[in-house]
Amino acid sequence: MKFKEFNLRKEHILALQDMYIENPTDIQSKVIPKMRKGNDILAHAQTGTGKTLAFLIPILESIPDISSGIKSLIIVPTRELSNQITDVLKYFQKYRSLSVVNASGGHNITTQIQKLSSNTDIVVGTPGRVLDLLRNGNINFKNIDSFVIDEMDQILAFGFLEDVILLMNKTPRKKQVCMFSATVSQDVKKLSKQFMLNPIYLTAERGEVVLDNISQLIVQTKDSRKLSSLMYSIEKINPFMCMIFCNSKKNAEKLYSDFIHHQYKNMELLHGEMSQNKRENILKKFRELKVQYLITTDLSARGMNIEGVSHVINYDIPRDVEYYIHRIGRTGRMNQIGYAISFVTEKDIANMKKIQKRIKKTIPVVYDTNDKEREKMEYSF
């Protein structure tokens, strides 16, 4: 199936072509027709399944050429995800006169207010900033047709539920409500029944994960050699732009400290307990290639979109199979080739087998359990 079969506007097909996208993913094939019919939807979809376009395309198809006020509100848990969705919309703005406001922190609120004073079509934002604009009378929701909540599980985890309920109650009762979540807990299901009218439950096929552009490799080593194995590997590969994942803030801080001790200066540390401004500054340095390596954790990297990441390294193997997909999905974007390297010790072997079963792929292995093996190591992805 191709996107053309959805009978989309030609401008939207052109934008998809600019993104090198021709065929819809499983979740897109399921969501787009239902959303265009006006159904309320609860979609179970992880990062890497194409969920952003799954809700953006129906929204864009419903927006008229002549603006009549805000037609769609998209609420997300982080400013990084708000930035990411806004960036995707820019592809469509190239071909259509669409007004989009990124109502998230880290952006000048005066500029946001100025944009909202004109004919805005879509607002993408975080709960706190959107509520600030609403309370100050800078935003009008009376013409909203659709309310989308992305990463609903993270909305709950970050404690934004009360804000979302307030926003929901400030929008018209008659509207389409769609939720997207990587995990669908009982709390998420309960909220869907509270906010939606006869919601349709859709889920991405578990085999449907877009990892085709990512070459994967396992480096099997020992705990005692793990750090030196990582340092040896990055010296040999010299990645252009690399994210290194650890399972906890403590592990990330320890790895960063070890690198600094060994005189590595071209790297930064990012974790969830940093202030938002510090996080933004670190991400800015990484995006601008002022540092080559970013050591991070799963929580701090959730919803992050950084163009040009060439390599993802799993220094710690994630406990959850889905986190492996989230992590390596940071590379291999926009039709580019990406590389993912996982450092596996004896305790990780069983988990790594589960990951390979989940992604339906046997990942090649190189060995670095002793010096002789290291001499023979070849990074053939």
PDB file of N, CA and C in Angstrom, residues 174-245:
ATOM      1  N   LYS A 174     -17.778  18.789  21.801  1.00  0.00           N
ATOM      2  CA  LYS A 174     -17.858  18.037  20.542  1.00  0.00           C
ATOM      3  C   LYS A 174     -16.530  18.173  19.798  1.00  0.00           C
ATOM      4  N   LYS A 175     -15.693  17.188  19.941  1.00  0.00           N
ATOM      5  CA  LYS A 175     -14.380  17.182  19.277  1.00  0.00           C
ATOM      6  C   LYS A 175     -13.876  15.751  19.183  1.00  0.00           C
ATOM      7  N   GLN A 176     -12.931  15.544  18.306  1.00  0.00           N
ATOM      8  CA  GLN A 176     -12.282  14.239  18.199  1.00  0.00           C
ATOM      9  C   GLN A 176     -11.119  14.188  19.185  1.00  0.00           C
ATOM     10  N   VAL A 177     -11.017  13.097  19.944  1.00  0.00           N
ATOM     11  CA  VAL A 177      -9.932  12.926  20.906  1.00  0.00           C
ATOM     12  C   VAL A 177      -9.145  11.666  20.543  1.00  0.00           C
ATOM     13  N   CYS A 178      -7.833  11.822  20.418  1.00  0.00           N
ATOM     14  CA  CYS A 178      -6.966  10.684  20.084  1.00  0.00           C
ATOM     15  C   CYS A 178      -5.782  10.644  21.043  1.00  0.00           C
ATOM     16  N   MET A 179      -5.500   9.475  21.573  1.00  0.00           N
ATOM     17  CA  MET A 179      -4.354   9.281  22.465  1.00  0.00           C
ATOM     18  C   MET A 179      -3.400   8.266  21.852  1.00  0.00           C
ATOM     19  N   PHE A 180      -2.105   8.554  21.987  1.00  0.00           N
ATOM     20  CA  PHE A 180      -1.063   7.639  21.524  1.00  0.00           C
ATOM     21  C   PHE A 180      -0.150   7.343  22.705  1.00  0.00           C
ATOM     22  N   SER A 181       0.154   6.067  22.901  1.00  0.00           N
ATOM     23  CA  SER A 181       0.932   5.688  24.077  1.00  0.00           C
ATOM     24  C   SER A 181       1.795   4.468  23.769  1.00  0.00           C
ATOM     25  N   ALA A 182       3.042   4.503  24.254  1.00  0.00           N
ATOM     26  CA  ALA A 182       3.947   3.364  24.050  1.00  0.00           C
ATOM     27  C   ALA A 182       3.537   2.178  24.908  1.00  0.00           C
ATOM     28  N   THR A 183       2.910   2.473  26.050  1.00  0.00           N
ATOM     29  CA  THR A 183       2.355   1.420  26.900  1.00  0.00           C
ATOM     30  C   THR A 183       0.925   1.803  27.243  1.00  0.00           C
ATOM     31  N   VAL A 184       0.041   0.824  27.282  1.00  0.00           N
ATOM     32  CA  VAL A 184      -1.366   1.103  27.582  1.00  0.00           C
ATOM     33  C   VAL A 184      -1.720   0.429  28.906  1.00  0.00           C
ATOM     34  N   SER A 185      -1.598   1.210  29.975  1.00  0.00           N
ATOM     35  CA  SER A 185      -1.905   0.712  31.316  1.00  0.00           C
ATOM     36  C   SER A 185      -3.405   0.835  31.578  1.00  0.00           C
ATOM     37  N   GLN A 186      -3.836   0.318  32.727  1.00  0.00           N
ATOM     38  CA  GLN A 186      -5.241   0.463  33.109  1.00  0.00           C
ATOM     39  C   GLN A 186      -5.608   1.934  33.282  1.00  0.00           C
ATOM     40  N   ASP A 187      -4.659   2.742  33.773  1.00  0.00           N
ATOM     41  CA  ASP A 187      -4.914   4.176  33.935  1.00  0.00           C
ATOM     42  C   ASP A 187      -5.166   4.842  32.585  1.00  0.00           C
ATOM     43  N   VAL A 188      -4.370   4.473  31.578  1.00  0.00           N
ATOM     44  CA  VAL A 188      -4.549   5.045  30.238  1.00  0.00           C
ATOM     45  C   VAL A 188      -5.907   4.633  29.673  1.00  0.00           C
ATOM     46  N   LYS A 189      -6.275   3.365  29.844  1.00  0.00           N
ATOM     47  CA  LYS A 189      -7.575   2.891  29.347  1.00  0.00           C
ATOM     48  C   LYS A 189      -8.732   3.605  30.049  1.00  0.00           C
ATOM     49  N   LYS A 190      -8.570   3.814  31.360  1.00  0.00           N
ATOM     50  CA  LYS A 190      -9.605   4.508  32.131  1.00  0.00           C
ATOM     51  C   LYS A 190      -9.800   5.931  31.618  1.00  0.00           C
ATOM     52  N   LEU A 191      -8.694   6.608  31.324  1.00  0.00           N
ATOM     53  CA  LEU A 191      -8.773   7.979  30.818  1.00  0.00           C
ATOM     54  C   LEU A 191      -9.396   8.024  29.436  1.00  0.00           C
ATOM     55  N   SER A 192      -9.102   7.022  28.621  1.00  0.00           N
ATOM     56  CA  SER A 192      -9.686   6.999  27.281  1.00  0.00           C
ATOM     57  C   SER A 192     -11.210   6.898  27.355  1.00  0.00           C
ATOM     58  N   LYS A 193     -11.706   6.132  28.314  1.00  0.00           N
ATOM     59  CA  LYS A 193     -13.160   6.010  28.480  1.00  0.00           C
ATOM     60  C   LYS A 193     -13.762   7.300  29.027  1.00  0.00           C
ATOM     61  N   GLN A 194     -12.966   8.013  29.840  1.00  0.00           N
ATOM     62  CA  GLN A 194     -13.446   9.264  30.433  1.00  0.00           C
ATOM     63  C   GLN A 194     -13.541  10.381  29.401  1.00  0.00           C
ATOM     64  N   PHE A 195     -12.567  10.448  28.498  1.00  0.00           N
ATOM     65  CA  PHE A 195     -12.469  11.564  27.566  1.00  0.00           C
ATOM     66  C   PHE A 195     -13.045  11.284  26.177  1.00  0.00           C
ATOM     67  N   MET A 196     -13.241  10.009  25.838  1.00  0.00           N
ATOM     68  CA  MET A 196     -13.585   9.663  24.464  1.00  0.00           C
ATOM     69  C   MET A 196     -14.986   9.090  24.338  1.00  0.00           C
ATOM     70  N   LEU A 197     -15.514   9.184  23.116  1.00  0.00           N
ATOM     71  CA  LEU A 197     -16.814   8.620  22.788  1.00  0.00           C
ATOM     72  C   LEU A 197     -16.590   7.377  21.930  1.00  0.00           C
ATOM     73  N   ASN A 198     -16.929   6.217  22.491  1.00  0.00           N
ATOM     74  CA  ASN A 198     -16.765   4.944  21.774  1.00  0.00           C
ATOM     75  C   ASN A 198     -15.385   4.832  21.119  1.00  0.00           C
ATOM     76  N   PRO A 199     -14.313   4.929  21.914  1.00  0.00           N
ATOM     77  CA  PRO A 199     -12.970   4.915  21.319  1.00  0.00           C
ATOM     78  C   PRO A 199     -12.637   3.595  20.630  1.00  0.00           C
ATOM     79  N   ILE A 200     -11.896   3.710  19.545  1.00  0.00           N
ATOM     80  CA  ILE A 200     -11.386   2.539  18.833  1.00  0.00           C
ATOM     81  C   ILE A 200      -9.960   2.288  19.309  1.00  0.00           C
ATOM     82  N   TYR A 201      -9.683   1.050  19.701  1.00  0.00           N
ATOM     83  CA  TYR A 201      -8.341   0.690  20.175  1.00  0.00           C
ATOM     84  C   TYR A 201      -7.550   0.099  19.017  1.00  0.00           C
ATOM     85  N   LEU A 202      -6.421   0.730  18.708  1.00  0.00           N
ATOM     86  CA  LEU A 202      -5.560   0.278  17.616  1.00  0.00           C
ATOM     87  C   LEU A 202      -4.161   0.031  18.159  1.00  0.00           C
ATOM     88  N   THR A 203      -3.479  -0.937  17.599  1.00  0.00           N
ATOM     89  CA  THR A 203      -2.113  -1.220  18.042  1.00  0.00           C
ATOM     90  C   THR A 203      -1.226  -1.541  16.861  1.00  0.00           C
ATOM     91  N   ALA A 204       0.017  -1.080  16.938  1.00  0.00           N
ATOM     92  CA  ALA A 204       0.992  -1.403  15.897  1.00  0.00           C
ATOM     93  C   ALA A 204       1.399  -2.859  16.060  1.00  0.00           C
ATOM     94  N   GLU A 205       1.508  -3.558  14.959  1.00  0.00           N
ATOM     95  CA  GLU A 205       1.983  -4.940  15.014  1.00  0.00           C
ATOM     96  C   GLU A 205       3.349  -4.968  15.692  1.00  0.00           C
ATOM     97  N   ARG A 206       3.556  -5.922  16.554  1.00  0.00           N
ATOM     98  CA  ARG A 206       4.813  -5.970  17.313  1.00  0.00           C
ATOM     99  C   ARG A 206       6.022  -6.152  16.418  1.00  0.00           C
ATOM    100  N   GLY A 207       5.792  -6.682  15.243  1.00  0.00           N
ATOM    101  CA  GLY A 207       6.907  -6.824  14.303  1.00  0.00           C
ATOM    102  C   GLY A 207       7.160  -5.567  13.508  1.00  0.00           C
ATOM    103  N   GLU A 208       6.262  -4.593  13.645  1.00  0.00           N
ATOM    104  CA  GLU A 208       6.334  -3.388  12.825  1.00  0.00           C
ATOM    105  C   GLU A 208       7.212  -2.347  13.498  1.00  0.00           C
ATOM    106  N   VAL A 209       8.481  -2.440  13.319  1.00  0.00           N
ATOM    107  CA  VAL A 209       9.418  -1.467  13.852  1.00  0.00           C
ATOM    108  C   VAL A 209      10.366  -1.092  12.724  1.00  0.00           C
ATOM    109  N   VAL A 210      10.480   0.220  12.471  1.00  0.00           N
ATOM    110  CA  VAL A 210      11.248   0.666  11.319  1.00  0.00           C
ATOM    111  C   VAL A 210      12.732   0.761  11.684  1.00  0.00           C
ATOM    112  N   LEU A 211      13.447  -0.334  11.478  1.00  0.00           N
ATOM    113  CA  LEU A 211      14.876  -0.381  11.791  1.00  0.00           C
ATOM    114  C   LEU A 211      15.696  -0.767  10.563  1.00  0.00           C
ATOM    115  N   ASP A 212      15.077  -0.663   9.388  1.00  0.00           N
ATOM    116  CA  ASP A 212      15.720  -1.146   8.162  1.00  0.00           C
ATOM    117  C   ASP A 212      17.035  -0.444   7.866  1.00  0.00           C
ATOM    118  N   ASN A 213      17.146   0.824   8.249  1.00  0.00           N
ATOM    119  CA  ASN A 213      18.343   1.600   7.912  1.00  0.00           C
ATOM    120  C   ASN A 213      19.432   1.522   8.985  1.00  0.00           C
ATOM    121  N   ILE A 214      19.244   0.641   9.963  1.00  0.00           N
ATOM    122  CA  ILE A 214      20.183   0.582  11.084  1.00  0.00           C
ATOM    123  C   ILE A 214      20.955  -0.735  11.066  1.00  0.00           C
ATOM    124  N   SER A 215      22.267  -0.645  10.932  1.00  0.00           N
ATOM    125  CA  SER A 215      23.137  -1.820  11.020  1.00  0.00           C
ATOM    126  C   SER A 215      23.501  -2.045  12.483  1.00  0.00           C
ATOM    127  N   GLN A 216      23.273  -3.259  12.967  1.00  0.00           N
ATOM    128  CA  GLN A 216      23.457  -3.553  14.389  1.00  0.00           C
ATOM    129  C   GLN A 216      24.615  -4.534  14.611  1.00  0.00           C
ATOM    130  N   LEU A 217      25.272  -4.377  15.748  1.00  0.00           N
ATOM    131  CA  LEU A 217      26.416  -5.220  16.087  1.00  0.00           C
ATOM    132  C   LEU A 217      26.462  -5.440  17.595  1.00  0.00           C
ATOM    133  N   ILE A 218      26.831  -6.649  17.998  1.00  0.00           N
ATOM    134  CA  ILE A 218      27.054  -6.965  19.410  1.00  0.00           C
ATOM    135  C   ILE A 218      28.552  -7.120  19.648  1.00  0.00           C
ATOM    136  N   VAL A 219      29.050  -6.446  20.678  1.00  0.00           N
ATOM    137  CA  VAL A 219      30.417  -6.678  21.149  1.00  0.00           C
ATOM    138  C   VAL A 219      30.295  -7.461  22.454  1.00  0.00           C
ATOM    139  N   GLN A 220      30.665  -8.735  22.419  1.00  0.00           N
ATOM    140  CA  GLN A 220      30.574  -9.564  23.620  1.00  0.00           C
ATOM    141  C   GLN A 220      31.882  -9.458  24.392  1.00  0.00           C
ATOM    142  N   THR A 221      31.766  -9.049  25.646  1.00  0.00           N
ATOM    143  CA  THR A 221      32.954  -8.769  26.447  1.00  0.00           C
ATOM    144  C   THR A 221      32.738  -9.237  27.887  1.00  0.00           C
ATOM    145  N   LYS A 222      33.615  -8.829  28.775  1.00  0.00           N
ATOM    146  CA  LYS A 222      33.493  -9.121  30.202  1.00  0.00           C
ATOM    147  C   LYS A 222      33.279  -7.818  30.960  1.00  0.00           C
ATOM    148  N   ASP A 223      32.677  -7.920  32.149  1.00  0.00           N
ATOM    149  CA  ASP A 223      32.485  -6.722  32.973  1.00  0.00           C
ATOM    150  C   ASP A 223      33.806  -6.004  33.216  1.00  0.00           C
ATOM    151  N   SER A 224      34.857  -6.767  33.439  1.00  0.00           N
ATOM    152  CA  SER A 224      36.159  -6.175  33.752  1.00  0.00           C
ATOM    153  C   SER A 224      36.788  -5.468  32.551  1.00  0.00           C
ATOM    154  N   ARG A 225      36.326  -5.795  31.338  1.00  0.00           N
ATOM    155  CA  ARG A 225      36.886  -5.199  30.118  1.00  0.00           C
ATOM    156  C   ARG A 225      35.907  -4.241  29.436  1.00  0.00           C
ATOM    157  N   LYS A 226      34.745  -4.083  30.011  1.00  0.00           N
ATOM    158  CA  LYS A 226      33.673  -3.366  29.315  1.00  0.00           C
ATOM    159  C   LYS A 226      34.053  -1.921  28.981  1.00  0.00           C
ATOM    160  N   LEU A 227      34.597  -1.206  29.944  1.00  0.00           N
ATOM    161  CA  LEU A 227      34.979   0.188  29.709  1.00  0.00           C
ATOM    162  C   LEU A 227      36.082   0.283  28.661  1.00  0.00           C
ATOM    163  N   SER A 228      37.107  -0.532  28.806  1.00  0.00           N
ATOM    164  CA  SER A 228      38.205  -0.469  27.833  1.00  0.00           C
ATOM    165  C   SER A 228      37.734  -0.915  26.453  1.00  0.00           C
ATOM    166  N   SER A 229      36.790  -1.840  26.427  1.00  0.00           N
ATOM    167  CA  SER A 229      36.234  -2.301  25.155  1.00  0.00           C
ATOM    168  C   SER A 229      35.484  -1.173  24.453  1.00  0.00           C
ATOM    169  N   LEU A 230      34.722  -0.408  25.233  1.00  0.00           N
ATOM    170  CA  LEU A 230      34.018   0.742  24.667  1.00  0.00           C
ATOM    171  C   LEU A 230      35.003   1.776  24.140  1.00  0.00           C
ATOM    172  N   MET A 231      35.996   2.114  24.938  1.00  0.00           N
ATOM    173  CA  MET A 231      36.974   3.123  24.523  1.00  0.00           C
ATOM    174  C   MET A 231      37.753   2.667  23.289  1.00  0.00           C
ATOM    175  N   TYR A 232      38.120   1.398  23.264  1.00  0.00           N
ATOM    176  CA  TYR A 232      38.827   0.851  22.099  1.00  0.00           C
ATOM    177  C   TYR A 232      37.941   0.948  20.854  1.00  0.00           C
ATOM    178  N   SER A 233      36.673   0.623  21.019  1.00  0.00           N
ATOM    179  CA  SER A 233      35.749   0.610  19.884  1.00  0.00           C
ATOM    180  C   SER A 233      35.532   1.998  19.301  1.00  0.00           C
ATOM    181  N   ILE A 234      35.316   2.988  20.158  1.00  0.00           N
ATOM    182  CA  ILE A 234      35.057   4.325  19.614  1.00  0.00           C
ATOM    183  C   ILE A 234      36.316   4.939  19.009  1.00  0.00           C
ATOM    184  N   GLU A 235      37.475   4.519  19.507  1.00  0.00           N
ATOM    185  CA  GLU A 235      38.720   4.979  18.885  1.00  0.00           C
ATOM    186  C   GLU A 235      38.860   4.389  17.480  1.00  0.00           C
ATOM    187  N   LYS A 236      38.471   3.126  17.328  1.00  0.00           N
ATOM    188  CA  LYS A 236      38.578   2.459  16.031  1.00  0.00           C
ATOM    189  C   LYS A 236      37.540   2.985  15.043  1.00  0.00           C
ATOM    190  N   ILE A 237      36.317   3.199  15.526  1.00  0.00           N
ATOM    191  CA  ILE A 237      35.214   3.591  14.643  1.00  0.00           C
ATOM    192  C   ILE A 237      35.200   5.091  14.390  1.00  0.00           C
ATOM    193  N   ASN A 238      35.511   5.877  15.425  1.00  0.00           N
ATOM    194  CA  ASN A 238      35.453   7.339  15.370  1.00  0.00           C
ATOM    195  C   ASN A 238      34.107   7.819  14.817  1.00  0.00           C
ATOM    196  N   PRO A 239      33.017   7.565  15.547  1.00  0.00           N
ATOM    197  CA  PRO A 239      31.688   7.927  15.053  1.00  0.00           C
ATOM    198  C   PRO A 239      31.533   9.429  14.857  1.00  0.00           C
ATOM    199  N   PHE A 240      30.739   9.791  13.873  1.00  0.00           N
ATOM    200  CA  PHE A 240      30.512  11.203  13.570  1.00  0.00           C
ATOM    201  C   PHE A 240      29.730  11.894  14.695  1.00  0.00           C
ATOM    202  N   MET A 241      28.669  11.239  15.150  1.00  0.00           N
ATOM    203  CA  MET A 241      27.779  11.825  16.155  1.00  0.00           C
ATOM    204  C   MET A 241      27.148  10.661  16.913  1.00  0.00           C
ATOM    205  N   CYS A 242      27.468  10.515  18.180  1.00  0.00           N
ATOM    206  CA  CYS A 242      27.177   9.259  18.878  1.00  0.00           C
ATOM    207  C   CYS A 242      26.445   9.480  20.200  1.00  0.00           C
ATOM    208  N   MET A 243      25.375   8.703  20.419  1.00  0.00           N
ATOM    209  CA  MET A 243      24.671   8.676  21.696  1.00  0.00           C
ATOM    210  C   MET A 243      25.019   7.377  22.409  1.00  0.00           C
ATOM    211  N   ILE A 244      25.429   7.489  23.681  1.00  0.00           N
ATOM    212  CA  ILE A 244      25.800   6.321  24.481  1.00  0.00           C
ATOM    213  C   ILE A 244      24.778   6.182  25.615  1.00  0.00           C
ATOM    214  N   PHE A 245      24.066   5.050  25.656  1.00  0.00           N
ATOM    215  CA  PHE A 245      22.987   4.862  26.625  1.00  0.00           C
ATOM    216  C   PHE A 245      23.413   4.013  27.816  1.00  0.00           C
TER     217      PHE A 245
END
